[in-house]
């Protein structure tokens, strides 16, 4: 029964994460969780586009068609430098074959390019996109380190740039405790624990965030990196 309740709670958290990401996408134009006063809809955009194109000179239609055909046949350059690829509008590199401690994987990421680092999962959109990517490609045999820790101050979780990490559901997982002392407890990570100072995506809990020992937990599941790099400058496209 406790195992079932734990699985149901995990499914609930994933649903909540998806709902938050969807809200951030459809209801804001200024950033995650900030509602815009008047968000343009898809129908408004298509109507405006149709009105604009209908006013063009029909005599130019042939040349416009040939130009657009030629443009569509060309391949736009990638937004990210190799080995990174665009995931959720960011340049990320998920490497399940590279494994090691949080420190080792942070160093590994930094060597992939100038400014590269362990990934910065600062809103529901990018976390959902990363989880979807891992599951769709079958890269779900590792935990994945991300760029957050509370080593500098116990209980104060920060990203690599000093930004405060979002706490609570649905970003962080619940523990499934089934021992006799607390048979119905589902503590939400992270907990105050001087040993668990580095954040990762827990493969045993649908890749929601959890606090781990920075050297790993000594289990059979390895720890791999998700690295983030810089996007190409717009003039490079």
XYZ file of N, CA, C and O in Angstrom, residues 5-187:
732
model
N 1.074 4.203 -2.797
C 0.881 5.619 -2.481
C 2.064 6.452 -2.933
O 1.903 7.572 -3.409
N 3.264 5.897 -2.792
C 4.465 6.612 -3.212
C 4.486 6.808 -4.718
O 4.805 7.878 -5.214
N 4.123 5.779 -5.473
C 4.093 5.891 -6.933
C 3.040 6.897 -7.379
O 3.255 7.676 -8.305
N 1.894 6.881 -6.704
C 0.843 7.837 -7.047
C 1.288 9.269 -6.759
O 0.975 10.196 -7.509
N 2.028 9.445 -5.685
C 2.535 10.780 -5.367
C 3.529 11.245 -6.428
O 3.551 12.409 -6.810
N 4.360 10.333 -6.920
C 5.317 10.675 -7.976
C 4.588 11.092 -9.243
O 4.959 12.071 -9.902
N 3.535 10.360 -9.602
C 2.752 10.699 -10.783
C 2.086 12.056 -10.606
O 2.033 12.872 -11.538
N 1.605 12.329 -9.400
C 0.997 13.630 -9.121
C 2.013 14.752 -9.314
O 1.701 15.794 -9.910
N 3.236 14.569 -8.828
C 4.259 15.604 -8.972
C 4.591 15.861 -10.433
O 4.774 17.007 -10.855
N 4.675 14.798 -11.230
C 4.953 14.981 -12.652
C 3.818 15.730 -13.333
O 4.038 16.577 -14.197
N 2.574 15.418 -12.950
C 1.441 16.141 -13.508
C 1.456 17.599 -13.123
O 1.164 18.476 -13.936
N 1.813 17.883 -11.878
C 1.901 19.267 -11.425
C 3.008 20.011 -12.152
O 2.850 21.178 -12.531
N 4.137 19.340 -12.363
C 5.234 19.952 -13.104
C 4.807 20.306 -14.512
O 5.079 21.404 -15.008
N 4.112 19.369 -15.191
C 3.630 19.627 -16.544
C 2.648 20.783 -16.562
O 2.666 21.627 -17.467
N 1.781 20.869 -15.555
C 0.801 21.946 -15.492
C 1.479 23.296 -15.292
O 1.112 24.294 -15.926
N 2.497 23.336 -14.445
C 3.229 24.585 -14.224
C 3.959 25.020 -15.484
O 3.981 26.194 -15.833
N 4.580 24.056 -16.169
C 5.291 24.375 -17.403
C 4.330 24.886 -18.463
O 4.616 25.832 -19.189
N 3.160 24.259 -18.574
C 2.158 24.686 -19.542
C 1.662 26.085 -19.227
O 1.499 26.926 -20.117
N 1.447 26.381 -17.936
C 1.015 27.711 -17.531
C 2.060 28.748 -17.870
O 1.760 29.819 -18.386
N 3.326 28.401 -17.619
C 4.400 29.342 -17.913
C 4.508 29.611 -19.398
O 4.844 30.708 -19.825
N 4.204 28.604 -20.216
C 4.312 28.755 -21.662
C 3.168 29.562 -22.236
O 3.357 30.438 -23.083
N 1.934 29.307 -21.781
C 0.768 29.908 -22.416
C 0.335 31.228 -21.798
O -0.306 32.035 -22.449
N 0.688 31.469 -20.544
C 0.151 32.632 -19.843
C 1.165 33.735 -19.588
O 0.875 34.678 -18.882
N 2.370 33.621 -20.116
C 3.349 34.661 -19.838
C 4.186 34.953 -21.070
O 4.437 34.102 -21.880
N 4.596 36.192 -21.166
C 5.548 36.584 -22.206
C 6.742 37.272 -21.578
O 7.588 37.821 -22.273
N 6.820 37.228 -20.236
C 7.907 37.906 -19.546
C 8.760 36.952 -18.728
O 9.676 37.373 -18.059
N 8.466 35.668 -18.762
C 9.264 34.719 -18.006
C 8.373 33.750 -17.256
O 7.172 33.949 -17.167
N 8.959 32.679 -16.696
C 8.160 31.655 -16.029
C 7.423 32.189 -14.818
O 7.949 32.965 -14.040
N 6.148 31.761 -14.688
C 5.315 32.065 -13.538
C 4.980 33.541 -13.404
O 4.593 33.994 -12.340
N 5.141 34.352 -14.459
C 4.758 35.761 -14.448
C 3.741 35.961 -15.542
O 4.065 35.932 -16.720
N 2.496 36.186 -15.173
C 1.433 36.290 -16.159
C 1.477 37.653 -16.852
O 1.534 38.689 -16.208
N 1.414 37.635 -18.172
C 1.319 38.874 -18.915
C -0.115 39.364 -18.937
O -1.054 38.592 -18.852
N -0.308 40.682 -19.030
C -1.660 41.223 -18.991
C -2.431 40.887 -20.248
O -3.621 40.625 -20.217
N -1.748 40.873 -21.378
C -2.405 40.537 -22.635
C -1.464 39.685 -23.454
O -0.586 40.190 -24.140
N -1.614 38.398 -23.345
C -0.754 37.477 -24.078
C -1.348 37.213 -25.453
O -2.481 36.768 -25.559
N -0.622 37.522 -26.542
C -1.174 37.278 -27.878
C -1.429 35.808 -28.109
O -0.629 34.962 -27.729
N -2.575 35.493 -28.699
C -2.939 34.107 -28.963
C -2.482 33.684 -30.341
O -2.122 34.511 -31.179
N -2.528 32.380 -30.572
C -2.131 31.858 -31.882
C -3.063 32.379 -32.959
O -2.629 32.751 -34.050
N -4.374 32.440 -32.680
C -5.327 32.903 -33.682
C -5.086 34.371 -34.028
O -5.209 34.779 -35.175
N -4.714 35.191 -33.014
C -4.401 36.591 -33.287
C -3.203 36.702 -34.208
O -3.174 37.524 -35.128
N -2.190 35.860 -33.950
C -0.984 35.923 -34.765
C -1.257 35.522 -36.206
O -0.781 36.161 -37.147
N -2.021 34.460 -36.389
C -2.291 34.001 -37.749
C -3.175 34.988 -38.495
O -3.014 35.196 -39.696
N -4.125 35.626 -37.795
C -4.977 36.627 -38.435
C -4.150 37.814 -38.895
O -4.306 38.326 -40.007
N -3.242 38.252 -38.020
C -2.393 39.385 -38.378
C -1.512 39.049 -39.571
O -1.323 39.856 -40.482
N -0.988 37.816 -39.587
C -0.140 37.405 -40.696
C -0.937 37.374 -41.992
O -0.481 37.829 -43.036
N -2.173 36.855 -41.951
C -3.009 36.791 -43.143
C -3.341 38.187 -43.656
O -3.312 38.445 -44.866
N -3.628 39.115 -42.744
C -3.931 40.483 -43.152
C -2.730 41.133 -43.815
O -2.855 41.883 -44.785
N -1.562 40.848 -43.292
C -0.347 41.447 -43.848
C -0.062 40.920 -45.238
O 0.252 41.668 -46.158
N -0.174 39.603 -45.395
C 0.158 39.012 -46.693
C -0.885 39.351 -47.748
O -0.567 39.429 -48.940
N -2.142 39.554 -47.346
C -3.190 39.846 -48.328
C -3.033 41.221 -48.952
O -3.560 41.490 -50.020
N -2.287 42.116 -48.304
C -2.103 43.459 -48.835
C -0.915 43.563 -49.796
O -0.654 44.623 -50.344
N -0.160 42.487 -49.938
C 1.004 42.526 -50.831
C 0.563 42.544 -52.285
O -0.521 42.095 -52.638
N 1.424 43.061 -53.159
C 1.130 43.176 -54.582
C 1.121 41.800 -55.207
O 2.074 41.041 -55.090
N 0.047 41.442 -55.897
C -0.066 40.113 -56.498
C 0.948 39.901 -57.605
O 1.293 38.780 -57.937
N 1.445 40.993 -58.179
C 2.417 40.858 -59.265
C 3.740 40.303 -58.776
O 4.546 39.823 -59.572
N 3.961 40.379 -57.442
C 5.220 39.878 -56.906
C 5.099 38.454 -56.402
O 6.033 37.910 -55.833
N 3.938 37.820 -56.595
C 3.723 36.508 -56.011
C 4.672 35.462 -56.581
O 5.142 34.592 -55.867
N 4.939 35.525 -57.895
C 5.804 34.531 -58.517
C 7.210 34.609 -57.960
O 7.817 33.599 -57.616
N 7.737 35.833 -57.865
C 9.091 35.986 -57.350
C 9.162 35.630 -55.881
O 10.136 35.044 -55.406
N 8.087 35.960 -55.127
C 8.068 35.610 -53.706
C 8.079 34.104 -53.523
O 8.748 33.574 -52.635
N 7.312 33.406 -54.373
C 7.234 31.958 -54.260
C 8.578 31.306 -54.532
O 9.018 30.419 -53.806
N 9.249 31.772 -55.583
C 10.534 31.188 -55.918
C 11.560 31.485 -54.837
O 12.409 30.654 -54.527
N 11.481 32.690 -54.240
C 12.421 33.035 -53.191
C 12.209 32.171 -51.961
O 13.153 31.642 -51.375
N 10.915 32.004 -51.567
C 10.630 31.219 -50.381
C 10.995 29.759 -50.580
O 11.439 29.082 -49.648
N 10.815 29.263 -51.818
C 11.170 27.877 -52.104
C 12.656 27.665 -51.940
O 13.110 26.685 -51.367
N 13.425 28.633 -52.453
C 14.866 28.523 -52.316
C 15.305 28.604 -50.875
O 16.204 27.883 -50.424
N 14.647 29.472 -50.069
C 15.018 29.626 -48.669
C 14.704 28.373 -47.879
O 15.466 27.960 -47.003
N 13.553 27.745 -48.193
C 13.159 26.573 -47.419
C 14.050 25.382 -47.695
O 14.131 24.472 -46.883
N 14.721 25.387 -48.845
C 15.578 24.261 -49.172
C 16.924 24.339 -48.475
O 17.656 23.366 -48.422
N 17.276 25.529 -47.931
C 18.544 25.660 -47.241
C 18.389 25.177 -45.801
O 17.306 25.192 -45.237
N 19.500 24.751 -45.205
C 19.489 24.246 -43.835
C 20.111 25.292 -42.928
O 21.263 25.685 -43.112
N 19.348 25.737 -41.926
C 19.847 26.749 -41.015
C 20.916 26.140 -40.117
O 20.831 24.970 -39.734
N 21.949 26.916 -39.774
C 22.987 26.400 -38.891
C 22.432 26.101 -37.507
O 21.448 26.687 -37.071
N 23.057 25.174 -36.818
C 22.595 24.785 -35.487
C 22.744 25.931 -34.508
O 23.651 26.763 -34.627
N 21.843 25.966 -33.537
C 21.885 27.030 -32.530
C 22.986 26.795 -31.511
O 23.381 27.719 -30.806
N 23.475 25.563 -31.416
C 24.434 25.202 -30.378
C 25.725 24.663 -30.992
O 25.723 24.043 -32.047
N 26.826 24.890 -30.294
C 28.092 24.299 -30.670
C 28.111 22.834 -30.230
O 27.535 22.483 -29.196
N 28.750 21.994 -31.037
C 28.898 20.593 -30.650
C 29.734 20.486 -29.383
O 30.647 21.285 -29.179
N 29.438 19.538 -28.495
C 28.461 18.446 -28.614
C 27.057 18.808 -28.115
O 26.221 17.926 -27.973
N 26.808 20.062 -27.844
C 25.518 20.470 -27.295
C 24.430 20.443 -28.369
O 24.717 20.580 -29.556
N 23.202 20.254 -27.923
C 22.058 20.358 -28.807
C 20.958 21.139 -28.105
O 20.935 21.232 -26.876
N 20.062 21.691 -28.900
C 19.029 22.540 -28.327
C 17.928 21.689 -27.687
O 17.291 20.872 -28.336
N 17.728 21.901 -26.414
C 16.667 21.238 -25.647
C 15.953 22.314 -24.851
O 16.568 22.961 -24.002
N 14.683 22.529 -25.158
C 13.933 23.533 -24.431
C 14.475 24.937 -24.576
O 14.397 25.736 -23.649
N 15.058 25.223 -25.745
C 15.597 26.557 -25.981
C 16.950 26.802 -25.342
O 17.434 27.939 -25.344
N 17.583 25.763 -24.824
C 18.902 25.882 -24.205
C 19.851 24.903 -24.879
O 19.422 23.912 -25.481
N 21.133 25.130 -24.756
C 22.140 24.242 -25.337
C 22.620 23.268 -24.265
O 23.379 23.647 -23.364
N 22.176 22.003 -24.369
C 22.463 21.013 -23.346
C 23.147 19.790 -23.947
O 23.022 19.504 -25.133
N 23.845 19.073 -23.084
C 24.510 17.837 -23.497
C 24.311 16.798 -22.395
O 24.823 16.960 -21.279
N 23.542 15.772 -22.696
C 23.275 14.687 -21.761
C 24.191 13.522 -22.124
O 24.100 12.979 -23.226
N 25.065 13.135 -21.198
C 26.049 12.094 -21.494
C 25.932 10.961 -20.469
O 26.535 11.013 -19.395
N 25.159 9.915 -20.791
C 24.993 8.813 -19.836
C 26.213 7.911 -19.732
O 26.278 7.057 -18.834
N 27.182 8.060 -20.630
C 28.365 7.204 -20.614
C 29.453 7.750 -19.699
O 30.312 6.987 -19.230
N 29.457 9.043 -19.467
C 30.427 9.664 -18.562
C 29.861 9.605 -17.147
O 28.722 9.999 -16.905
N 30.619 9.097 -16.208
C 30.110 8.951 -14.846
C 31.166 9.398 -13.839
O 32.370 9.377 -14.125
N 30.706 9.793 -12.680
C 31.629 10.204 -11.638
C 30.942 11.046 -10.587
O 29.713 11.162 -10.550
N 31.743 11.647 -9.731
C 31.214 12.492 -8.669
C 30.690 13.809 -9.240
O 30.920 14.149 -10.406
N 29.993 14.559 -8.405
C 29.495 15.880 -8.817
C 30.658 16.776 -9.223
O 30.571 17.501 -10.223
N 31.762 16.701 -8.492
C 32.941 17.523 -8.797
C 33.556 17.106 -10.130
O 33.930 17.957 -10.954
N 33.667 15.804 -10.349
C 34.235 15.315 -11.605
C 33.387 15.739 -12.797
O 33.917 16.151 -13.835
N 32.070 15.639 -12.657
C 31.183 15.983 -13.769
C 31.114 17.493 -13.992
O 30.942 17.953 -15.117
N 31.270 18.264 -12.941
C 31.359 19.723 -13.102
C 32.604 20.088 -13.906
O 32.557 20.937 -14.801
N 33.708 19.427 -13.594
C 34.942 19.653 -14.341
C 34.793 19.184 -15.781
O 35.236 19.861 -16.724
N 34.168 18.023 -15.981
C 33.934 17.498 -17.324
C 33.164 18.515 -18.168
O 33.535 18.789 -19.313
N 32.100 19.072 -17.613
C 31.301 20.053 -18.356
C 32.115 21.300 -18.703
O 32.022 21.821 -19.816
N 32.917 21.763 -17.763
C 33.685 22.993 -17.993
C 34.684 22.839 -19.128
O 35.076 23.836 -19.752
N 35.068 21.613 -19.430
C 36.047 21.364 -20.490
C 35.410 21.233 -21.874
O 36.123 21.089 -22.868
N 34.077 21.289 -21.932
C 33.391 21.153 -23.219
C 33.356 22.461 -24.009
O 33.044 22.454 -25.194
N 33.651 23.562 -23.363
C 33.635 24.842 -24.063
C 33.617 25.992 -23.083
O 33.328 25.817 -21.889
N 33.933 27.151 -23.570
C 33.971 28.333 -22.708
C 32.589 28.594 -22.101
O 31.584 28.633 -22.795
N 32.558 28.745 -20.793
C 31.306 29.041 -20.103
C 30.419 27.830 -19.842
O 29.326 27.974 -19.289
N 30.856 26.632 -20.208
C 30.032 25.442 -20.005
C 30.021 25.045 -18.528
O 30.993 25.270 -17.798
N 28.921 24.446 -18.087
C 28.744 24.127 -16.675
C 27.657 23.068 -16.546
O 26.943 22.762 -17.511
N 27.494 22.520 -15.354
C 26.360 21.634 -15.084
C 25.061 22.421 -15.253
O 24.996 23.603 -14.938
N 24.026 21.764 -15.725
C 22.810 22.440 -16.166
C 22.137 23.223 -15.036
O 22.170 22.849 -13.867
N 21.489 24.290 -15.450
C 20.799 25.243 -14.586
C 19.303 25.068 -14.831
O 18.754 25.577 -15.801
N 18.623 24.292 -13.966
C 17.200 23.975 -14.147
C 16.365 24.940 -13.309
O 15.887 24.599 -12.225
N 16.170 26.142 -13.822
C 15.602 27.207 -13.011
C 14.108 27.419 -13.181
O 13.552 28.328 -12.573
N 13.435 26.613 -14.009
C 11.980 26.729 -14.088
C 11.378 25.407 -14.555
O 12.073 24.486 -14.970
N 10.054 25.335 -14.464
C 9.363 24.087 -14.759
C 9.498 23.682 -16.220
O 9.537 22.496 -16.541
N 9.577 24.663 -17.133
C 9.677 24.344 -18.557
C 10.910 23.513 -18.867
O 10.826 22.463 -19.498
N 12.080 24.000 -18.425
C 13.314 23.321 -18.796
C 13.427 21.981 -18.070
O 13.917 20.992 -18.642
N 12.953 21.898 -16.835
C 12.986 20.617 -16.131
C 12.116 19.591 -16.843
O 12.531 18.440 -17.056
N 10.915 19.978 -17.245
C 10.046 19.049 -17.973
C 10.674 18.639 -19.296
O 10.637 17.461 -19.676
N 11.274 19.584 -20.026
C 11.897 19.263 -21.313
C 13.051 18.278 -21.146
O 13.232 17.363 -21.959
N 13.839 18.466 -20.092
C 14.963 17.565 -19.843
C 14.462 16.162 -19.487
O 14.978 15.153 -20.001
N 13.455 16.077 -18.640
C 12.894 14.770 -18.277
C 12.325 14.070 -19.507
O 12.554 12.872 -19.722
N 11.593 14.804 -20.338
C 11.044 14.217 -21.569
C 12.145 13.710 -22.485
O 12.048 12.622 -23.068
N 13.219 14.483 -22.616
C 14.338 14.109 -23.487
C 14.984 12.809 -22.998
O 15.239 11.887 -23.786
N 15.246 12.729 -21.699
C 15.877 11.539 -21.129
C 15.020 10.299 -21.368
O 15.517 9.241 -21.780
N 13.732 10.419 -21.151
C 12.845 9.252 -21.276
C 12.632 8.852 -22.731
O 12.618 7.663 -23.054
N 12.489 9.833 -23.619
C 12.232 9.513 -25.023
C 13.424 8.833 -25.680
O 13.258 7.986 -26.569
N 14.626 9.204 -25.267
C 15.819 8.606 -25.859
C 16.316 7.385 -25.085
O 17.354 6.816 -25.429
N 15.599 7.000 -24.041
C 15.996 5.816 -23.284
C 17.292 5.980 -22.523
O 18.046 5.011 -22.340
N 17.569 7.196 -22.053
C 18.808 7.471 -21.316
C 18.562 7.401 -19.813
O 19.147 8.166 -19.032
N 17.717 6.485 -19.419
C 17.210 6.469 -18.055
C 17.886 5.446 -17.145
O 17.295 4.964 -16.182
N 19.142 5.120 -17.429
C 19.866 4.158 -16.610
C 20.864 4.827 -15.677
O 21.671 4.143 -15.043
N 20.833 6.157 -15.600
C 21.727 6.909 -14.721
C 20.928 7.940 -13.945
O 19.863 8.394 -14.393
N 21.462 8.315 -12.778
C 21.081 9.580 -12.175
C 21.869 10.659 -12.920
O 22.901 10.375 -13.531
N 21.409 11.906 -12.843
C 22.110 12.981 -13.547
C 22.385 14.157 -12.620
O 21.467 14.699 -11.988
N 23.648 14.519 -12.548
C 24.028 15.693 -11.753
C 23.552 16.978 -12.420
O 23.584 17.092 -13.642
N 23.111 17.916 -11.597
C 22.769 19.263 -12.065
C 23.574 20.263 -11.234
O 24.174 19.907 -10.217
N 23.569 21.512 -11.667
C 24.510 22.478 -11.108
C 24.065 23.191 -9.854
O 24.239 24.415 -9.752
N 23.522 22.481 -8.879
C 23.082 23.099 -7.628
C 23.682 22.366 -6.436
O 23.847 21.145 -6.471
N 23.979 23.123 -5.385
C 24.485 22.518 -4.149
C 24.205 23.455 -2.978
O 23.866 24.623 -3.165
N 24.374 22.912 -1.770
C 24.284 23.751 -0.570
C 25.551 23.604 0.263
O 25.534 23.722 1.485
N 26.661 23.341 -0.421
C 27.936 23.162 0.280
C 28.382 24.419 1.016
O 28.962 24.338 2.095
N 28.120 25.575 0.441
C 28.589 26.816 1.061
C 27.815 27.151 2.328
O 28.365 27.763 3.255
N 26.538 26.782 2.360
C 25.707 27.061 3.532
C 24.621 26.001 3.597
O 23.758 25.955 2.713
N 24.667 25.162 4.619
C 23.728 24.053 4.729
C 22.278 24.542 4.697
O 21.879 25.433 5.449
N 21.515 23.968 3.758
C 20.112 24.325 3.624
C 19.842 25.451 2.643
O 18.686 25.676 2.280
N 20.884 26.152 2.209
C 20.721 27.224 1.222
C 21.197 26.693 -0.129
O 22.386 26.712 -0.453
N 20.244 26.237 -0.938
C 20.578 25.636 -2.225
C 20.693 26.714 -3.297
O 19.790 27.534 -3.463
N 21.835 26.690 -3.990
C 22.114 27.694 -5.012
C 22.611 27.031 -6.295
O 23.265 25.978 -6.259
N 22.296 27.680 -7.418
C 22.872 27.271 -8.690
C 24.289 27.810 -8.792
O 24.724 28.596 -7.939
N 25.008 27.415 -9.828
C 26.423 27.756 -9.957
C 26.668 29.265 -9.932
O 27.729 29.738 -9.535
N 25.669 30.064 -10.341
C 25.841 31.519 -10.404
C 25.310 32.233 -9.166
O 25.242 33.460 -9.139
N 24.940 31.486 -8.140
C 24.437 32.089 -6.917
C 22.933 32.253 -6.861
O 22.385 32.670 -5.830
N 22.221 31.931 -7.951
C 20.764 32.008 -7.964
C 20.179 30.968 -7.010
O 20.631 29.827 -6.970
N 19.161 31.371 -6.248
C 18.537 30.465 -5.298
C 17.701 29.420 -6.041
O 16.965 29.736 -6.977
N 17.816 28.178 -5.624
C 17.087 27.068 -6.235
C 15.646 27.062 -5.732
O 15.389 27.279 -4.540
N 14.693 26.821 -6.643
C 13.301 26.656 -6.240
C 13.192 25.457 -5.303
O 13.702 24.377 -5.586
N 12.479 25.646 -4.206
C 12.281 24.561 -3.248
C 10.893 23.949 -3.405
O 9.973 24.570 -3.937
N 10.742 22.720 -2.900
C 9.432 22.100 -2.813
C 8.976 21.435 -4.097
O 9.681 21.360 -5.104
N 7.728 20.951 -4.041
C 7.112 20.305 -5.195
C 6.775 21.364 -6.239
O 6.480 22.513 -5.898
N 6.816 21.008 -7.539
C 7.096 19.663 -8.061
C 8.528 19.460 -8.501
O 8.815 18.494 -9.203
N 9.439 20.359 -8.132
C 10.820 20.212 -8.577
C 11.523 19.058 -7.864
O 12.254 18.283 -8.479
N 11.315 18.970 -6.547
C 12.020 17.990 -5.725
C 11.130 16.781 -5.438
O 9.916 16.904 -5.338
N 11.756 15.648 -5.263
C 11.018 14.401 -5.030
C 10.616 14.260 -3.563
O 11.160 14.916 -2.671
N 9.664 13.377 -3.321
C 9.338 12.894 -1.988
C 10.074 11.590 -1.749
O 10.211 10.773 -2.659
N 10.524 11.395 -0.506
C 11.073 10.093 -0.143
C 9.943 9.133 0.163
O 8.911 9.520 0.699
N 10.141 7.875 -0.173
C 9.166 6.829 0.134
C 9.703 6.030 1.316
O 10.522 5.121 1.145
N 9.265 6.389 2.499
C 9.752 5.731 3.714
C 8.725 4.707 4.168
O 7.565 5.043 4.382
N 9.160 3.487 4.322
C 8.226 2.416 4.690
C 8.668 1.672 5.950
O 8.190 0.590 6.224
N 9.614 2.261 6.721
C 10.034 1.567 7.938
C 8.959 1.707 9.015
O 8.042 2.505 8.919
N 9.100 0.926 10.058
C 8.065 0.862 11.091
C 7.929 2.145 11.894
O 6.876 2.425 12.465
N 9.004 2.955 11.952
C 8.954 4.158 12.772
C 8.096 5.252 12.139
O 7.390 5.973 12.836
N 8.154 5.364 10.830
C 7.367 6.398 10.140
C 6.725 5.769 8.912
O 7.107 6.058 7.774
N 5.750 4.904 9.084
C 5.212 4.134 7.958
C 4.482 4.965 6.925
O 4.339 4.529 5.788
N 4.011 6.161 7.281
C 3.227 6.953 6.333
C 3.898 8.263 5.969
O 3.263 9.160 5.434
N 5.153 8.390 6.304
C 5.847 9.660 6.066
C 6.368 9.740 4.637
O 6.894 8.772 4.104
N 6.216 10.921 4.040
C 6.767 11.174 2.709
C 7.527 12.500 2.765
O 7.038 13.526 2.280
N 8.727 12.507 3.372
C 9.467 13.772 3.478
C 9.893 14.289 2.107
O 10.325 13.519 1.247
